[in-house]
JSON list of C-alpha atoms in Angstrom, two decimals:
[
{"chain": "A", "resi": 6, "resn": "MET", "atom": "CA", "xyz": [50.45, -71.33, -37.05]},
{"chain": "A", "resi": 7, "resn": "LYS", "atom": "CA", "xyz": [47.72, -70.20, -38.93]},
{"chain": "A", "resi": 8, "resn": "ASN", "atom": "CA", "xyz": [45.05, -69.50, -36.21]},
{"chain": "A", "resi": 9, "resn": "ILE", "atom": "CA", "xyz": [47.28, -67.95, -34.37]},
{"chain": "A", "resi": 10, "resn": "PHE", "atom": "CA", "xyz": [47.74, -65.78, -37.83]},
{"chain": "A", "resi": 11, "resn": "LYS", "atom": "CA", "xyz": [43.89, -66.35, -38.30]},
{"chain": "A", "resi": 12, "resn": "ASN", "atom": "CA", "xyz": [43.10, -64.74, -34.65]},
{"chain": "A", "resi": 13, "resn": "THR", "atom": "CA", "xyz": [45.79, -62.01, -34.65]},
{"chain": "A", "resi": 14, "resn": "LEU", "atom": "CA", "xyz": [44.15, -60.60, -37.95]},
{"chain": "A", "resi": 15, "resn": "LEU", "atom": "CA", "xyz": [40.29, -61.47, -37.00]},
{"chain": "A", "resi": 16, "resn": "SER", "atom": "CA", "xyz": [41.50, -59.20, -33.22]},
{"chain": "A", "resi": 17, "resn": "THR", "atom": "CA", "xyz": [43.18, -56.97, -35.24]},
{"chain": "A", "resi": 18, "resn": "VAL", "atom": "CA", "xyz": [40.47, -55.79, -37.32]},
{"chain": "A", "resi": 19, "resn": "VAL", "atom": "CA", "xyz": [37.70, -55.96, -34.56]},
{"chain": "A", "resi": 20, "resn": "PHE", "atom": "CA", "xyz": [40.17, -53.22, -32.87]},
{"chain": "A", "resi": 21, "resn": "GLY", "atom": "CA", "xyz": [40.04, -51.53, -36.07]},
{"chain": "A", "resi": 22, "resn": "MET", "atom": "CA", "xyz": [36.41, -51.09, -35.90]},
{"chain": "A", "resi": 23, "resn": "ALA", "atom": "CA", "xyz": [35.88, -50.05, -32.81]},
{"chain": "A", "resi": 24, "resn": "ILE", "atom": "CA", "xyz": [38.24, -47.34, -33.23]},
{"chain": "A", "resi": 25, "resn": "ALA", "atom": "CA", "xyz": [36.55, -46.51, -35.99]},
{"chain": "A", "resi": 26, "resn": "SER", "atom": "CA", "xyz": [33.17, -46.46, -34.90]},
{"chain": "A", "resi": 27, "resn": "GLY", "atom": "CA", "xyz": [35.00, -44.11, -31.96]},
{"chain": "A", "resi": 28, "resn": "PHE", "atom": "CA", "xyz": [35.96, -41.85, -34.41]},
{"chain": "A", "resi": 29, "resn": "ALA", "atom": "CA", "xyz": [32.38, -41.91, -36.55]},
{"chain": "A", "resi": 30, "resn": "MET", "atom": "CA", "xyz": [30.46, -41.41, -33.09]},
{"chain": "A", "resi": 31, "resn": "ASP", "atom": "CA", "xyz": [32.57, -37.74, -32.41]},
{"chain": "A", "resi": 32, "resn": "ASN", "atom": "CA", "xyz": [31.67, -37.14, -36.11]},
{"chain": "A", "resi": 33, "resn": "ASN", "atom": "CA", "xyz": [28.07, -38.11, -35.79]},
{"chain": "A", "resi": 34, "resn": "PRO", "atom": "CA", "xyz": [27.29, -37.88, -31.94]},
{"chain": "A", "resi": 35, "resn": "PRO", "atom": "CA", "xyz": [23.91, -39.25, -31.60]},
{"chain": "A", "resi": 36, "resn": "THR", "atom": "CA", "xyz": [21.04, -37.10, -31.92]},
{"chain": "A", "resi": 37, "resn": "GLU", "atom": "CA", "xyz": [19.70, -35.05, -28.55]},
{"chain": "A", "resi": 38, "resn": "PRO", "atom": "CA", "xyz": [15.89, -34.18, -27.67]},
{"chain": "A", "resi": 39, "resn": "VAL", "atom": "CA", "xyz": [14.43, -31.26, -29.36]},
{"chain": "A", "resi": 40, "resn": "LYS", "atom": "CA", "xyz": [14.74, -28.48, -26.81]},
{"chain": "A", "resi": 41, "resn": "LYS", "atom": "CA", "xyz": [11.33, -26.09, -27.64]},
{"chain": "A", "resi": 42, "resn": "VAL", "atom": "CA", "xyz": [10.46, -23.20, -25.90]},
{"chain": "A", "resi": 43, "resn": "VAL", "atom": "CA", "xyz": [7.14, -22.44, -24.87]},
{"chain": "A", "resi": 44, "resn": "GLU", "atom": "CA", "xyz": [5.81, -18.69, -24.12]},
{"chain": "A", "resi": 45, "resn": "ILE", "atom": "CA", "xyz": [3.06, -18.47, -21.64]},
{"chain": "A", "resi": 46, "resn": "GLU", "atom": "CA", "xyz": [1.32, -15.25, -21.28]},
{"chain": "A", "resi": 47, "resn": "VAL", "atom": "CA", "xyz": [0.55, -14.55, -17.56]},
{"chain": "A", "resi": 48, "resn": "VAL", "atom": "CA", "xyz": [-3.04, -12.31, -17.41]},
{"chain": "A", "resi": 49, "resn": "THR", "atom": "CA", "xyz": [-3.34, -11.34, -14.22]},
{"chain": "A", "resi": 50, "resn": "GLU", "atom": "CA", "xyz": [-5.92, -9.47, -12.88]},
{"chain": "A", "resi": 51, "resn": "GLU", "atom": "CA", "xyz": [-5.77, -5.75, -11.99]},
{"chain": "A", "resi": 52, "resn": "ALA", "atom": "CA", "xyz": [-6.23, -4.29, -8.32]},
{"chain": "A", "resi": 53, "resn": "PRO", "atom": "CA", "xyz": [-10.18, -4.05, -8.36]},
{"chain": "A", "resi": 54, "resn": "GLU", "atom": "CA", "xyz": [-10.86, -0.08, -8.25]},
{"chain": "A", "resi": 55, "resn": "THR", "atom": "CA", "xyz": [-12.26, 1.70, -4.78]},
{"chain": "A", "resi": 56, "resn": "LEU", "atom": "CA", "xyz": [-15.50, 3.41, -6.40]},
{"chain": "A", "resi": 57, "resn": "GLN", "atom": "CA", "xyz": [-15.35, 6.88, -4.87]},
{"chain": "A", "resi": 58, "resn": "MET", "atom": "CA", "xyz": [-19.00, 7.95, -3.80]},
{"chain": "A", "resi": 59, "resn": "GLY", "atom": "CA", "xyz": [-20.45, 11.69, -2.47]},
{"chain": "A", "resi": 60, "resn": "PHE", "atom": "CA", "xyz": [-23.04, 13.86, -3.48]},
{"chain": "A", "resi": 61, "resn": "GLY", "atom": "CA", "xyz": [-23.02, 15.78, -7.34]},
{"chain": "A", "resi": 62, "resn": "TYR", "atom": "CA", "xyz": [-25.58, 17.94, -9.40]},
{"chain": "A", "resi": 63, "resn": "VAL", "atom": "CA", "xyz": [-26.72, 18.37, -12.21]},
{"chain": "A", "resi": 64, "resn": "ASP", "atom": "CA", "xyz": [-25.33, 21.01, -14.08]},
{"chain": "A", "resi": 65, "resn": "SER", "atom": "CA", "xyz": [-26.93, 23.40, -17.32]},
{"chain": "A", "resi": 66, "resn": "LEU", "atom": "CA", "xyz": [-25.31, 20.91, -20.07]},
{"chain": "A", "resi": 67, "resn": "GLY", "atom": "CA", "xyz": [-26.79, 18.02, -18.15]},
{"chain": "A", "resi": 68, "resn": "ASN", "atom": "CA", "xyz": [-23.57, 16.93, -17.07]},
{"chain": "A", "resi": 69, "resn": "CYS", "atom": "CA", "xyz": [-23.18, 15.56, -13.08]},
{"chain": "A", "resi": 70, "resn": "VAL", "atom": "CA", "xyz": [-20.51, 17.55, -11.06]},
{"chain": "A", "resi": 71, "resn": "GLN", "atom": "CA", "xyz": [-19.26, 16.92, -7.69]},
{"chain": "A", "resi": 72, "resn": "TYR", "atom": "CA", "xyz": [-21.00, 19.34, -5.15]},
{"chain": "A", "resi": 73, "resn": "THR", "atom": "CA", "xyz": [-18.30, 19.89, -2.41]},
{"chain": "A", "resi": 74, "resn": "GLY", "atom": "CA", "xyz": [-19.91, 22.44, -0.83]},
{"chain": "A", "resi": 75, "resn": "PRO", "atom": "CA", "xyz": [-21.91, 22.13, 2.67]},
{"chain": "A", "resi": 76, "resn": "LEU", "atom": "CA", "xyz": [-24.75, 19.66, 2.69]},
{"chain": "A", "resi": 77, "resn": "PRO", "atom": "CA", "xyz": [-28.32, 20.24, 4.26]},
{"chain": "A", "resi": 78, "resn": "SER", "atom": "CA", "xyz": [-29.43, 18.90, 7.05]},
{"chain": "A", "resi": 79, "resn": "ASP", "atom": "CA", "xyz": [-32.56, 17.78, 6.34]},
{"chain": "A", "resi": 80, "resn": "CYS", "atom": "CA", "xyz": [-31.59, 15.58, 3.17]},
{"chain": "A", "resi": 81, "resn": "THR", "atom": "CA", "xyz": [-32.88, 11.94, 2.98]},
{"chain": "A", "resi": 82, "resn": "ILE", "atom": "CA", "xyz": [-32.90, 9.11, 0.67]},
{"chain": "A", "resi": 83, "resn": "ASP", "atom": "CA", "xyz": [-36.05, 8.50, 1.45]},
{"chain": "A", "resi": 84, "resn": "GLN", "atom": "CA", "xyz": [-39.11, 9.75, -1.23]},
{"chain": "A", "resi": 85, "resn": "THR", "atom": "CA", "xyz": [-40.89, 12.44, -0.07]},
{"chain": "A", "resi": 86, "resn": "ALA", "atom": "CA", "xyz": [-42.64, 15.53, -2.04]},
{"chain": "A", "resi": 87, "resn": "ASP", "atom": "CA", "xyz": [-39.75, 18.06, -2.20]},
{"chain": "A", "resi": 88, "resn": "GLN", "atom": "CA", "xyz": [-35.97, 17.13, -3.39]},
{"chain": "A", "resi": 89, "resn": "CYS", "atom": "CA", "xyz": [-33.52, 18.37, -1.68]},
{"chain": "A", "resi": 90, "resn": "THR", "atom": "CA", "xyz": [-31.75, 21.50, -3.10]},
{"chain": "A", "resi": 91, "resn": "VAL", "atom": "CA", "xyz": [-28.39, 23.48, -2.55]},
{"chain": "A", "resi": 92, "resn": "THR", "atom": "CA", "xyz": [-27.89, 27.05, -4.31]},
{"chain": "A", "resi": 93, "resn": "VAL", "atom": "CA", "xyz": [-24.41, 26.80, -6.65]},
{"chain": "A", "resi": 94, "resn": "GLY", "atom": "CA", "xyz": [-23.37, 30.08, -8.46]},
{"chain": "A", "resi": 95, "resn": "GLY", "atom": "CA", "xyz": [-26.64, 31.56, -7.30]},
{"chain": "A", "resi": 96, "resn": "ILE", "atom": "CA", "xyz": [-28.51, 28.72, -9.48]},
{"chain": "A", "resi": 97, "resn": "ILE", "atom": "CA", "xyz": [-30.80, 26.32, -7.00]},
{"chain": "A", "resi": 98, "resn": "ARG", "atom": "CA", "xyz": [-29.32, 22.25, -8.00]},
{"chain": "A", "resi": 99, "resn": "HIS", "atom": "CA", "xyz": [-31.63, 19.46, -7.07]},
{"chain": "A", "resi": 100, "resn": "LEU", "atom": "CA", "xyz": [-29.25, 17.22, -4.48]},
{"chain": "A", "resi": 101, "resn": "TYR", "atom": "CA", "xyz": [-28.24, 14.01, -5.78]},
{"chain": "A", "resi": 102, "resn": "ILE", "atom": "CA", "xyz": [-25.70, 11.07, -4.70]},
{"chain": "A", "resi": 103, "resn": "ALA", "atom": "CA", "xyz": [-23.11, 10.25, -7.13]},
{"chain": "A", "resi": 104, "resn": "VAL", "atom": "CA", "xyz": [-20.73, 7.85, -8.05]},
{"chain": "A", "resi": 105, "resn": "LYS", "atom": "CA", "xyz": [-17.36, 8.28, -9.96]},
{"chain": "A", "resi": 106, "resn": "ASN", "atom": "CA", "xyz": [-16.58, 5.95, -12.22]},
{"chain": "A", "resi": 107, "resn": "PRO", "atom": "CA", "xyz": [-12.13, 4.92, -11.84]},
{"chain": "A", "resi": 108, "resn": "ILE", "atom": "CA", "xyz": [-11.57, 4.63, -15.55]},
{"chain": "A", "resi": 109, "resn": "THR", "atom": "CA", "xyz": [-13.47, 7.67, -16.88]},
{"chain": "A", "resi": 110, "resn": "ASN", "atom": "CA", "xyz": [-13.41, 9.98, -14.26]},
{"chain": "A", "resi": 111, "resn": "VAL", "atom": "CA", "xyz": [-16.80, 11.29, -14.42]},
{"chain": "A", "resi": 112, "resn": "TRP", "atom": "CA", "xyz": [-19.17, 11.46, -12.15]},
{"chain": "A", "resi": 113, "resn": "SER", "atom": "CA", "xyz": [-22.72, 9.91, -12.09]},
{"chain": "A", "resi": 114, "resn": "CYS", "atom": "CA", "xyz": [-25.89, 11.85, -10.41]},
{"chain": "A", "resi": 115, "resn": "ILE", "atom": "CA", "xyz": [-27.77, 8.26, -9.40]},
{"chain": "A", "resi": 116, "resn": "THR", "atom": "CA", "xyz": [-30.34, 8.84, -6.90]},
{"chain": "A", "resi": 117, "resn": "PRO", "atom": "CA", "xyz": [-31.97, 12.27, -5.81]},
{"chain": "A", "resi": 118, "resn": "LEU", "atom": "CA", "xyz": [-32.03, 12.87, -2.42]},
{"chain": "A", "resi": 119, "resn": "TYR", "atom": "CA", "xyz": [-35.09, 14.64, -0.86]},
{"chain": "A", "resi": 120, "resn": "LYS", "atom": "CA", "xyz": [-36.06, 16.31, 2.30]},
{"chain": "A", "resi": 121, "resn": "GLU", "atom": "CA", "xyz": [-36.84, 14.56, 5.19]},
{"chain": "A", "resi": 122, "resn": "ILE", "atom": "CA", "xyz": [-40.57, 15.38, 6.39]},
{"chain": "A", "resi": 123, "resn": "PRO", "atom": "CA", "xyz": [-40.45, 16.43, 9.73]}
]
């Protein structure tokens, strides 16, 4: 009888501990791994700008200006004695190959054009 009482008491205590530990787990759940927020900044290359080329002349202020008038037919990049000229507003100007900066939209006169040798 003593063993039955002892086993019953032991079973009741173990059962009570199991229930108590279940309640304890509900109040203090196991810790979950810390979730980190990672911010990534993506830098992409911009599309390459197309380089605009044309013809230009240097104005009285020293700025390169795009020339849109009719081009002389006897101009070349081969260096000869005389530079190719055009008349703009009654003033004779030397003609250049010019490029436009796509960022600043400013023309630059880079290479003078010369008259072809016949």
